[in-house]
Amino acid sequence: MAGMTDPDRIWTEAAGRLRSEIGEGPFSSYIAPSAVRADGAGQLILVTPTAYARDWVRKNALRRMNELWLGLDGLSRRLDVRCRAEMGSVAPASQVAAGRAEGAAVIPLQTLAMPMATVPPVADGARAVRAAGLQERLTFDSFVEGQGNAFALAIARQAAAWADGHFNPIFFCGPYGYGKTHLLNAIAWEAQRLRPDAKVVYLTAERFLSTFVRAMQDRSTAAFKDSLRSADMLLIDDVQFVGGKASTQEELLSTLTALIEDGKKIVLSADRPPMALTEVEPRLRSHLASGLTCPVEPADRALKLAVARNRIQALAHLGVVSGEAQAEVLEHLVDRTPGSMRELEGAVNTLAAVAGARLSALSVDETQALLGSALRGGPERRITVDEIQKTVADHFSLKQADLLSERRTRAVARPRQIAMWLCKHHTTRSYPDIGRRFGGRDHTTVLHGVRKIEELMGLDDQIARDVETLTRKLRG
């Protein structure tokens, strides 16, 4: 049925397939009460009845939903998800497709093939930012300050206030999962609130790449360039992913040069400082490093405890839990969850989902019993390549031999790359040695697989959750 264009027909088919994959219970609770609509800009939205359902879909089903949708949609559109309270008067998607929606700005669906996360100059800045696809909860109010991020937070607030600083661009760098994306989201929200007439553009590097490639294919590069160079503030997240792509790097360099010459604001982030981005060509590296580099350091214990408390409060506000966790329970959770803030938030989410209304009464022993292997306990143990292969194969319902085979289908290739990433990060084996243990593969194949998973972990929540789950299983 590939090649359909009517959103209602596509959704009926995609939802039927999703029901069989996730089960009747989750589908009936979160998907069945939802409907596909189009917002004022013509973006297709899955509208859920509650914010809690929206968050569940975003975390557990949106990636797969879009895979199914893209496999059926002849116009290669993507779905976003929002709750009913976030949507004003929206039109049924079928009416937008037919160009007859009333009370909404109708845009032909063909134009949605090249979406830009742009915050246009409108009076309602908050609504515009939300429409740009930024995460609503990632604001300055929800950012927890600590010793490792205080400087970066101060600079972010200065940038959001449109202060006449002497540094442009501002470049946030640090490990995965410690707040860089949060800061860029917060800057966009606050900058638009303070200047509703300004044009704020937020992009991930992946969106910059895909949109630029689509613009070249559609011979619309002039419009693409204008959409960026007319910005008053441009924010690009995870800029390391433009490395190795010459034409895209050249376009980004030209865009940065034009905006800096016009005195516009630029905010960027990456997992390393600019001059450590060896895959980025020297001229672009030099421009990235020409402003102010702000490190976002890994969190200390005090900051992690504050983040855990903040997350519990947010979940209580959503009605997921009632009361507060005991101090010793949160301390136990933090001590058993070393790693990034995202890993810690995942542990808190798990505790909240399991405990619910019992949260405030839980003891440390009960917490450990409830979460079991989701928390690490005791000293680290030695993890072997064989154990990783078996654990990954079981997680993805494969055989260990599949990971060693020559099969290159996505259903096997992606788990194989995840297994390689885990081997590199949780064993002392070299790339050549890992390759030999995966059916005699070359070390460059392993290197590519590891880098691919590192890239996808910042772009694909499902991949990040798979890696997190597998890491916890391996560490017991």
GROMACS .gro file of C-alpha atoms in nm:
model
  476
    1MET     CA    1   0.000   0.000   0.000
    2ALA     CA    2   0.305   0.226  -0.024
    3GLY     CA    3   0.250   0.548  -0.210
    4MET     CA    4  -0.077   0.658  -0.043
    5THR     CA    5  -0.128   1.030   0.021
    6ASP     CA    6  -0.451   1.050   0.224
    7PRO     CA    7  -0.347   1.089   0.593
    8ASP     CA    8  -0.657   0.915   0.730
    9ARG     CA    9  -0.596   0.604   0.518
   10ILE     CA   10  -0.227   0.602   0.604
   11TRP     CA   11  -0.303   0.634   0.975
   12THR     CA   12  -0.558   0.353   0.967
   13GLU     CA   13  -0.300   0.120   0.810
   14ALA     CA   14  -0.008   0.232   1.027
   15ALA     CA   15  -0.212   0.214   1.348
   16GLY     CA   16  -0.327  -0.138   1.266
   17ARG     CA   17   0.032  -0.253   1.231
   18LEU     CA   18   0.139  -0.069   1.546
   19ARG     CA   19  -0.140  -0.236   1.746
   20SER     CA   20  -0.004  -0.581   1.660
   21GLU     CA   21   0.349  -0.476   1.759
   22ILE     CA   22   0.294  -0.302   2.095
   23GLY     CA   23  -0.006  -0.502   2.217
   24GLU     CA   24  -0.370  -0.426   2.281
   25GLY     CA   25  -0.321  -0.275   2.627
   26PRO     CA   26  -0.077   0.009   2.544
   27PHE     CA   27  -0.249   0.069   2.211
   28SER     CA   28  -0.594   0.107   2.369
   29SER     CA   29  -0.458   0.334   2.644
   30TYR     CA   30  -0.241   0.572   2.444
   31ILE     CA   31  -0.288   0.533   2.067
   32ALA     CA   32  -0.656   0.453   2.014
   33PRO     CA   33  -0.786   0.776   2.179
   34SER     CA   34  -0.551   0.984   1.960
   35ALA     CA   35  -0.609   1.122   1.612
   36VAL     CA   36  -0.397   1.266   1.331
   37ARG     CA   37  -0.459   1.635   1.272
   38ALA     CA   38  -0.280   1.921   1.096
   39ASP     CA   39  -0.171   2.237   1.279
   40GLY     CA   40  -0.189   2.588   1.138
   41ALA     CA   41   0.135   2.536   0.945
   42GLY     CA   42   0.013   2.212   0.788
   43GLN     CA   43   0.238   1.989   1.004
   44LEU     CA   44   0.080   1.650   1.067
   45ILE     CA   45   0.031   1.595   1.441
   46LEU     CA   46  -0.083   1.293   1.640
   47VAL     CA   47  -0.302   1.462   1.900
   48THR     CA   48  -0.327   1.271   2.229
   49PRO     CA   49  -0.594   1.337   2.493
   50THR     CA   50  -0.345   1.409   2.774
   51ALA     CA   51   0.012   1.528   2.824
   52TYR     CA   52   0.094   1.197   2.992
   53ALA     CA   53  -0.020   1.007   2.683
   54ARG     CA   54   0.184   1.244   2.465
   55ASP     CA   55   0.498   1.176   2.670
   56TRP     CA   56   0.437   0.801   2.657
   57VAL     CA   57   0.396   0.805   2.279
   58ARG     CA   58   0.703   1.025   2.233
   59LYS     CA   59   0.919   0.792   2.442
   60ASN     CA   60   0.783   0.453   2.339
   61ALA     CA   61   0.612   0.465   2.001
   62LEU     CA   62   0.687   0.777   1.796
   63ARG     CA   63   1.000   0.641   1.628
   64ARG     CA   64   0.827   0.321   1.516
   65MET     CA   65   0.514   0.513   1.424
   66ASN     CA   66   0.713   0.731   1.185
   67GLU     CA   67   0.885   0.427   1.036
   68LEU     CA   68   0.546   0.277   0.955
   69TRP     CA   69   0.410   0.609   0.833
   70LEU     CA   70   0.706   0.679   0.602
   71GLY     CA   71   0.676   0.331   0.456
   72LEU     CA   72   0.319   0.407   0.346
   73ASP     CA   73   0.320   0.779   0.271
   74GLY     CA   74   0.396   0.872  -0.087
   75LEU     CA   75   0.481   1.229   0.024
   76SER     CA   76   0.745   1.126   0.283
   77ARG     CA   77   0.592   1.330   0.564
   78ARG     CA   78   0.665   1.281   0.934
   79LEU     CA   79   0.437   1.284   1.236
   80ASP     CA   80   0.489   1.491   1.547
   81VAL     CA   81   0.297   1.433   1.870
   82ARG     CA   82   0.124   1.686   2.095
   83CYS     CA   83  -0.150   1.674   2.354
   84ARG     CA   84  -0.492   1.827   2.307
   85ALA     CA   85  -0.417   2.118   2.540
   86GLU     CA   86  -0.128   2.226   2.318
   87MET     CA   87  -0.342   2.237   2.005
   88GLY     CA   88  -0.577   2.521   1.933
   89SER     CA   89  -0.825   2.491   1.652
   90VAL     CA   90  -0.678   2.230   1.424
   91ALA     CA   91  -0.807   2.078   1.107
   92PRO     CA   92  -0.845   1.710   1.029
   93ALA     CA   93  -0.544   1.605   0.828
   94SER     CA   94  -0.761   1.493   0.540
   95GLN     CA   95  -0.904   1.845   0.504
   96VAL     CA   96  -0.559   1.997   0.491
   97ALA     CA   97  -0.459   1.740   0.234
   98ALA     CA   98  -0.757   1.850   0.028
   99GLY     CA   99  -0.679   2.218   0.087
  100ARG     CA  100  -1.019   2.300   0.243
  101ALA     CA  101  -0.955   2.344   0.615
  102GLU     CA  102  -1.137   2.632   0.777
  103GLY     CA  103  -0.989   2.839   1.057
  104ALA     CA  104  -0.634   2.720   0.988
  105ALA     CA  105  -0.359   2.830   0.755
  106VAL     CA  106  -0.363   2.561   0.488
  107ILE     CA  107  -0.027   2.464   0.340
  108PRO     CA  108  -0.006   2.198   0.068
  109LEU     CA  109   0.131   1.880   0.224
  110GLN     CA  110   0.401   1.862  -0.043
  111THR     CA  111   0.574   2.153   0.128
  112LEU     CA  112   0.610   1.948   0.445
  113ALA     CA  113   0.876   1.728   0.290
  114MET     CA  114   1.140   1.982   0.393
  115PRO     CA  115   1.052   2.094   0.748
  116MET     CA  116   1.252   2.361   0.927
  117ALA     CA  117   1.242   2.405   1.303
  118THR     CA  118   1.193   2.780   1.278
  119VAL     CA  119   1.041   3.005   1.540
  120PRO     CA  120   0.876   3.269   1.320
  121PRO     CA  121   0.817   3.631   1.425
  122VAL     CA  122   0.469   3.614   1.580
  123ALA     CA  123   0.308   3.766   1.883
  124ASP     CA  124   0.269   3.435   2.066
  125GLY     CA  125   0.635   3.340   2.108
  126ALA     CA  126   0.572   3.038   2.331
  127ARG     CA  127   0.332   2.885   2.081
  128ALA     CA  128   0.580   2.946   1.799
  129VAL     CA  129   0.863   2.778   1.987
  130ARG     CA  130   0.643   2.478   2.059
  131ALA     CA  131   0.555   2.454   1.693
  132ALA     CA  132   0.925   2.443   1.611
  133GLY     CA  133   0.957   2.103   1.776
  134LEU     CA  134   1.155   2.206   2.083
  135GLN     CA  135   1.089   2.015   2.402
  136GLU     CA  136   0.847   2.205   2.619
  137ARG     CA  137   0.997   2.094   2.950
  138LEU     CA  138   1.353   2.202   2.864
  139THR     CA  139   1.347   2.557   3.000
  140PHE     CA  140   1.567   2.755   3.238
  141ASP     CA  141   1.314   2.688   3.514
  142SER     CA  142   1.367   2.312   3.484
  143PHE     CA  143   1.747   2.331   3.444
  144VAL     CA  144   1.928   2.233   3.764
  145GLU     CA  145   2.243   2.435   3.831
  146GLY     CA  146   2.556   2.275   3.973
  147GLN     CA  147   2.929   2.319   3.990
  148GLY     CA  148   2.991   2.163   3.649
  149ASN     CA  149   2.738   2.370   3.452
  150ALA     CA  150   2.718   2.705   3.635
  151PHE     CA  151   2.935   2.894   3.385
  152ALA     CA  152   2.752   2.748   3.085
  153LEU     CA  153   2.415   2.834   3.243
  154ALA     CA  154   2.521   3.195   3.306
  155ILE     CA  155   2.633   3.233   2.943
  156ALA     CA  156   2.311   3.071   2.820
  157ARG     CA  157   2.100   3.318   3.017
  158GLN     CA  158   2.306   3.604   2.877
  159ALA     CA  159   2.254   3.478   2.521
  160ALA     CA  160   1.880   3.432   2.575
  161ALA     CA  161   1.853   3.788   2.705
  162TRP     CA  162   1.996   3.920   2.374
  163ALA     CA  163   2.279   4.080   2.573
  164ASP     CA  164   2.543   4.265   2.371
  165GLY     CA  165   2.819   4.019   2.451
  166HIS     CA  166   3.152   4.022   2.272
  167PHE     CA  167   3.145   3.652   2.187
  168ASN     CA  168   2.987   3.504   1.876
  169PRO     CA  169   2.935   3.215   1.826
  170ILE     CA  170   2.876   3.064   2.169
  171PHE     CA  171   2.978   2.699   2.168
  172PHE     CA  172   2.865   2.457   2.441
  173CYS     CA  173   3.062   2.133   2.460
  174GLY     CA  174   3.061   1.831   2.686
  175PRO     CA  175   2.973   1.462   2.715
  176TYR     CA  176   2.646   1.315   2.596
  177GLY     CA  177   2.357   1.354   2.838
  178TYR     CA  178   2.468   1.642   3.063
  179GLY     CA  179   2.249   1.933   2.954
  180LYS     CA  180   2.369   2.086   2.625
  181THR     CA  181   2.041   2.023   2.445
  182HIS     CA  182   1.854   2.151   2.751
  183LEU     CA  183   2.048   2.478   2.738
  184LEU     CA  184   1.985   2.533   2.368
  185ASN     CA  185   1.613   2.463   2.414
  186ALA     CA  186   1.600   2.701   2.711
  187ILE     CA  187   1.776   2.977   2.515
  188ALA     CA  188   1.527   2.946   2.229
  189TRP     CA  189   1.227   2.957   2.462
  190GLU     CA  190   1.352   3.260   2.657
  191ALA     CA  191   1.486   3.451   2.355
  192GLN     CA  192   1.150   3.426   2.181
  193ARG     CA  193   0.963   3.524   2.496
  194LEU     CA  194   1.173   3.838   2.536
  195ARG     CA  195   1.160   3.931   2.167
  196PRO     CA  196   0.838   3.796   2.011
  197ASP     CA  197   0.915   3.978   1.687
  198ALA     CA  198   1.253   3.806   1.641
  199LYS     CA  199   1.317   3.508   1.415
  200VAL     CA  200   1.473   3.228   1.619
  201VAL     CA  201   1.581   2.913   1.432
  202TYR     CA  202   1.666   2.592   1.616
  203LEU     CA  203   1.804   2.288   1.432
  204THR     CA  204   1.974   1.966   1.519
  205ALA     CA  205   2.275   1.898   1.296
  206GLU     CA  206   2.084   1.599   1.159
  207ARG     CA  207   1.794   1.826   1.058
  208PHE     CA  208   2.038   2.075   0.903
  209LEU     CA  209   2.191   1.793   0.698
  210SER     CA  210   1.867   1.636   0.583
  211THR     CA  211   1.701   1.967   0.500
  212PHE     CA  212   2.001   2.088   0.303
  213VAL     CA  213   2.018   1.762   0.107
  214ARG     CA  214   1.645   1.783   0.033
  215ALA     CA  215   1.686   2.144  -0.076
  216MET     CA  216   1.957   2.042  -0.324
  217GLN     CA  217   1.739   1.761  -0.457
  218ASP     CA  218   1.443   1.997  -0.496
  219ARG     CA  219   1.662   2.277  -0.636
  220SER     CA  220   1.546   2.504  -0.356
  221THR     CA  221   1.881   2.586  -0.196
  222ALA     CA  222   1.816   2.961  -0.229
  223ALA     CA  223   1.508   2.932  -0.007
  224PHE     CA  224   1.699   2.713   0.238
  225LYS     CA  225   1.981   2.967   0.264
  226ASP     CA  226   1.740   3.256   0.307
  227SER     CA  227   1.551   3.075   0.583
  228LEU     CA  228   1.872   3.050   0.785
  229ARG     CA  229   2.044   3.376   0.698
  230SER     CA  230   1.737   3.580   0.779
  231ALA     CA  231   1.746   3.451   1.137
  232ASP     CA  232   1.809   3.683   1.430
  233MET     CA  233   1.932   3.385   1.632
  234LEU     CA  234   2.046   3.047   1.499
  235LEU     CA  235   2.092   2.748   1.732
  236ILE     CA  236   2.240   2.421   1.604
  237ASP     CA  237   2.266   2.117   1.833
  238ASP     CA  238   2.524   1.834   1.802
  239VAL     CA  239   2.723   2.011   1.531
  240GLN     CA  240   2.983   1.730   1.533
  241PHE     CA  241   2.754   1.536   1.300
  242VAL     CA  242   2.825   1.765   1.005
  243GLY     CA  243   3.179   1.624   0.994
  244GLY     CA  244   3.286   1.438   0.683
  245LYS     CA  245   3.022   1.598   0.458
  246ALA     CA  246   3.202   1.860   0.245
  247SER     CA  247   2.907   2.038   0.084
  248THR     CA  248   2.717   2.064   0.412
  249GLN     CA  249   3.021   2.197   0.594
  250GLU     CA  250   3.068   2.457   0.324
  251GLU     CA  251   2.705   2.568   0.355
  252LEU     CA  252   2.728   2.586   0.735
  253LEU     CA  253   3.049   2.790   0.710
  254SER     CA  254   2.885   3.033   0.466
  255THR     CA  255   2.579   3.064   0.691
  256LEU     CA  256   2.785   3.132   1.003
  257THR     CA  257   2.998   3.389   0.820
  258ALA     CA  258   2.692   3.573   0.689
  259LEU     CA  259   2.519   3.582   1.028
  260ILE     CA  260   2.830   3.695   1.215
  261GLU     CA  261   2.886   3.975   0.963
  262ASP     CA  262   2.526   4.088   1.018
  263GLY     CA  263   2.567   4.081   1.396
  264LYS     CA  264   2.319   3.796   1.446
  265LYS     CA  265   2.339   3.555   1.741
  266ILE     CA  266   2.475   3.202   1.694
  267VAL     CA  267   2.465   2.925   1.957
  268LEU     CA  268   2.609   2.579   1.891
  269SER     CA  269   2.677   2.256   2.079
  270ALA     CA  270   2.892   1.947   2.032
  271ASP     CA  271   3.034   1.660   2.231
  272ARG     CA  272   3.387   1.806   2.208
  273PRO     CA  273   3.551   2.151   2.191
  274PRO     CA  274   3.570   2.297   1.838
  275MET     CA  275   3.937   2.224   1.773
  276ALA     CA  276   3.887   1.859   1.879
  277LEU     CA  277   3.634   1.804   1.599
  278THR     CA  278   3.896   1.648   1.372
  279GLU     CA  279   3.637   1.530   1.119
  280VAL     CA  280   3.535   1.892   1.058
  281GLU     CA  281   3.739   2.080   0.799
  282PRO     CA  282   3.988   2.338   0.940
  283ARG     CA  283   3.818   2.659   0.822
  284LEU     CA  284   3.488   2.562   0.981
  285ARG     CA  285   3.666   2.450   1.300
  286SER     CA  286   3.831   2.790   1.317
  287HIS     CA  287   3.496   2.969   1.292
  288LEU     CA  288   3.341   2.743   1.556
  289ALA     CA  289   3.628   2.825   1.791
  290SER     CA  290   3.630   3.199   1.722
  291GLY     CA  291   3.373   3.292   1.985
  292LEU     CA  292   3.331   3.157   2.338
  293THR     CA  293   3.363   2.789   2.426
  294CYS     CA  294   3.161   2.687   2.735
  295PRO     CA  295   3.227   2.342   2.880
  296VAL     CA  296   2.936   2.151   3.034
  297GLU     CA  297   3.106   1.919   3.280
  298PRO     CA  298   2.981   1.583   3.410
  299ALA     CA  299   2.763   1.626   3.716
  300ASP     CA  300   2.885   1.570   4.071
  301ARG     CA  301   2.680   1.381   4.329
  302ALA     CA  302   2.508   1.691   4.468
  303LEU     CA  303   2.388   1.797   4.124
  304LYS     CA  304   2.264   1.446   4.045
  305LEU     CA  305   2.062   1.441   4.366
  306ALA     CA  306   1.911   1.778   4.274
  307VAL     CA  307   1.825   1.652   3.925
  308ALA     CA  308   1.661   1.340   4.071
  309ARG     CA  309   1.449   1.551   4.309
  310ASN     CA  310   1.355   1.787   4.027
  311ARG     CA  311   1.244   1.497   3.807
  312ILE     CA  312   1.032   1.349   4.088
  313GLN     CA  313   0.862   1.686   4.134
  314ALA     CA  314   0.792   1.709   3.760
  315LEU     CA  315   0.641   1.358   3.759
  316ALA     CA  316   0.430   1.447   4.064
  317HIS     CA  317   0.300   1.751   3.877
  318LEU     CA  318   0.197   1.521   3.591
  319GLY     CA  319   0.018   1.292   3.834
  320VAL     CA  320   0.252   0.997   3.782
  321VAL     CA  321   0.352   0.983   4.150
  322SER     CA  322   0.232   1.138   4.473
  323GLY     CA  323   0.456   1.267   4.748
  324GLU     CA  324   0.835   1.279   4.753
  325ALA     CA  325   1.092   1.004   4.773
  326GLN     CA  326   1.290   0.969   5.094
  327ALA     CA  327   1.638   1.124   5.083
  328GLU     CA  328   1.812   0.789   5.132
  329VAL     CA  329   1.612   0.638   4.844
  330LEU     CA  330   1.728   0.908   4.603
  331GLU     CA  331   2.085   0.875   4.732
  332HIS     CA  332   2.069   0.502   4.668
  333LEU     CA  333   1.933   0.565   4.320
  334VAL     CA  334   2.209   0.815   4.236
  335ASP     CA  335   2.487   0.598   4.375
  336ARG     CA  336   2.369   0.299   4.174
  337THR     CA  337   2.330   0.498   3.852
  338PRO     CA  338   2.665   0.646   3.755
  339GLY     CA  339   2.673   0.790   3.406
  340SER     CA  340   2.483   1.064   3.228
  341MET     CA  341   2.187   1.266   3.351
  342ARG     CA  342   1.970   1.089   3.096
  343GLU     CA  343   2.055   0.755   3.250
  344LEU     CA  344   1.969   0.895   3.592
  345GLU     CA  345   1.639   1.035   3.467
  346GLY     CA  346   1.563   0.694   3.320
  347ALA     CA  347   1.619   0.534   3.661
  348VAL     CA  348   1.395   0.793   3.828
  349ASN     CA  349   1.125   0.736   3.564
  350THR     CA  350   1.144   0.361   3.625
  351LEU     CA  351   1.113   0.408   4.001
  352ALA     CA  352   0.817   0.644   3.957
  353ALA     CA  353   0.638   0.408   3.719
  354VAL     CA  354   0.683   0.114   3.956
  355ALA     CA  355   0.610   0.298   4.281
  356GLY     CA  356   0.331   0.539   4.186
  357ALA     CA  357   0.138   0.650   4.492
  358ARG     CA  358   0.367   0.443   4.718
  359LEU     CA  359   0.675   0.652   4.636
  360SER     CA  360   0.698   0.846   4.962
  361ALA     CA  361   0.670   0.527   5.170
  362LEU     CA  362   0.943   0.331   4.988
  363SER     CA  363   1.252   0.228   5.180
  364VAL     CA  364   1.595   0.166   5.027
  365ASP     CA  365   1.547  -0.211   5.049
  366GLU     CA  366   1.205  -0.191   4.884
  367THR     CA  367   1.350   0.030   4.609
  368GLN     CA  368   1.623  -0.222   4.540
  369ALA     CA  369   1.371  -0.505   4.537
  370LEU     CA  370   1.132  -0.321   4.306
  371LEU     CA  371   1.393  -0.217   4.053
  372GLY     CA  372   1.610  -0.526   4.073
  373SER     CA  373   1.868  -0.530   3.795
  374ALA     CA  374   1.771  -0.182   3.678
  375LEU     CA  375   2.007  -0.054   3.945
  376ARG     CA  376   2.370  -0.146   3.955
  377GLY     CA  377   2.477  -0.306   4.277
  378GLY     CA  378   2.816  -0.391   4.415
  379PRO     CA  379   3.152  -0.370   4.237
  380GLU     CA  380   3.181  -0.365   3.859
  381ARG     CA  381   3.237  -0.707   3.710
  382ARG     CA  382   3.421  -0.805   3.395
  383ILE     CA  383   3.200  -0.810   3.086
  384THR     CA  384   3.296  -1.030   2.792
  385VAL     CA  385   3.234  -0.998   2.419
  386ASP     CA  386   3.047  -1.329   2.422
  387GLU     CA  387   2.817  -1.207   2.699
  388ILE     CA  388   2.747  -0.885   2.510
  389GLN     CA  389   2.661  -1.076   2.194
  390LYS     CA  390   2.425  -1.308   2.377
  391THR     CA  391   2.256  -1.023   2.566
  392VAL     CA  392   2.207  -0.813   2.252
  393ALA     CA  393   2.079  -1.109   2.052
  394ASP     CA  394   1.826  -1.194   2.325
  395HIS     CA  395   1.714  -0.829   2.353
  396PHE     CA  396   1.639  -0.807   1.981
  397SER     CA  397   1.500  -1.163   1.951
  398LEU     CA  398   1.791  -1.279   1.737
  399LYS     CA  399   2.039  -1.564   1.755
  400GLN     CA  400   2.399  -1.493   1.850
  401ALA     CA  401   2.501  -1.639   1.514
  402ASP     CA  402   2.300  -1.364   1.340
  403LEU     CA  403   2.538  -1.102   1.478
  404LEU     CA  404   2.835  -1.293   1.337
  405SER     CA  405   2.674  -1.361   1.000
  406GLU     CA  406   2.697  -1.166   0.674
  407ARG     CA  407   2.333  -1.057   0.695
  408ARG     CA  408   2.301  -0.682   0.637
  409THR     CA  409   1.931  -0.620   0.689
  410ARG     CA  410   1.856  -0.339   0.933
  411ALA     CA  411   1.698  -0.586   1.176
  412VAL     CA  412   2.041  -0.748   1.215
  413ALA     CA  413   2.286  -0.471   1.121
  414ARG     CA  414   2.169  -0.222   1.383
  415PRO     CA  415   2.181  -0.469   1.677
  416ARG     CA  416   2.525  -0.576   1.551
  417GLN     CA  417   2.644  -0.214   1.561
  418ILE     CA  418   2.500  -0.171   1.912
  419ALA     CA  419   2.684  -0.485   2.022
  420MET     CA  420   3.008  -0.344   1.875
  421TRP     CA  421   2.953  -0.017   2.060
  422LEU     CA  422   2.898  -0.204   2.386
  423CYS     CA  423   3.213  -0.409   2.328
  424LYS     CA  424   3.418  -0.095   2.273
  425HIS     CA  425   3.283   0.078   2.584
  426HIS     CA  426   3.258  -0.215   2.825
  427THR     CA  427   3.556  -0.433   2.737
  428THR     CA  428   3.926  -0.367   2.680
  429ARG     CA  429   3.920  -0.522   2.331
  430SER     CA  430   4.065  -0.327   2.038
  431TYR     CA  431   3.876  -0.255   1.717
  432PRO     CA  432   4.060  -0.533   1.526
  433ASP     CA  433   3.993  -0.782   1.807
  434ILE     CA  434   3.624  -0.691   1.819
  435GLY     CA  435   3.605  -0.730   1.441
  436ARG     CA  436   3.754  -1.078   1.458
  437ARG     CA  437   3.493  -1.178   1.716
  438PHE     CA  438   3.213  -1.057   1.488
  439GLY     CA  439   3.271  -1.300   1.207
  440GLY     CA  440   3.616  -1.178   1.106
  441ARG     CA  441   3.515  -0.824   1.017
  442ASP     CA  442   3.767  -0.548   0.941
  443HIS     CA  443   3.843  -0.297   1.217
  444THR     CA  444   3.706  -0.013   1.000
  445THR     CA  445   3.367  -0.183   1.000
  446VAL     CA  446   3.370  -0.185   1.379
  447LEU     CA  447   3.481   0.179   1.390
  448HIS     CA  448   3.197   0.277   1.157
  449GLY     CA  449   2.946   0.084   1.367
  450VAL     CA  450   3.062   0.244   1.693
  451ARG     CA  451   3.047   0.594   1.546
  452LYS     CA  452   2.705   0.527   1.395
  453ILE     CA  453   2.559   0.428   1.732
  454GLU     CA  454   2.721   0.730   1.900
  455GLU     CA  455   2.551   0.946   1.638
  456LEU     CA  456   2.212   0.777   1.667
  457MET     CA  457   2.208   0.790   2.048
  458GLY     CA  458   2.177   1.167   2.022
  459LEU     CA  459   1.907   1.153   1.756
  460ASP     CA  460   1.699   0.844   1.821
  461ASP     CA  461   1.543   0.800   2.166
  462GLN     CA  462   1.471   0.432   2.100
  463ILE     CA  463   1.837   0.357   2.023
  464ALA     CA  464   1.940   0.545   2.337
  465ARG     CA  465   1.691   0.344   2.544
  466ASP     CA  466   1.810   0.017   2.390
  467VAL     CA  467   2.172   0.098   2.476
  468GLU     CA  468   2.076   0.206   2.826
  469THR     CA  469   1.871  -0.110   2.885
  470LEU     CA  470   2.146  -0.337   2.753
  471THR     CA  471   2.409  -0.160   2.965
  472ARG     CA  472   2.202  -0.217   3.277
  473LYS     CA  473   2.152  -0.582   3.192
  474LEU     CA  474   2.523  -0.632   3.139
  475ARG     CA  475   2.616  -0.458   3.463
  476GLY     CA  476   2.355  -0.652   3.654
   0.00000   0.00000   0.00000
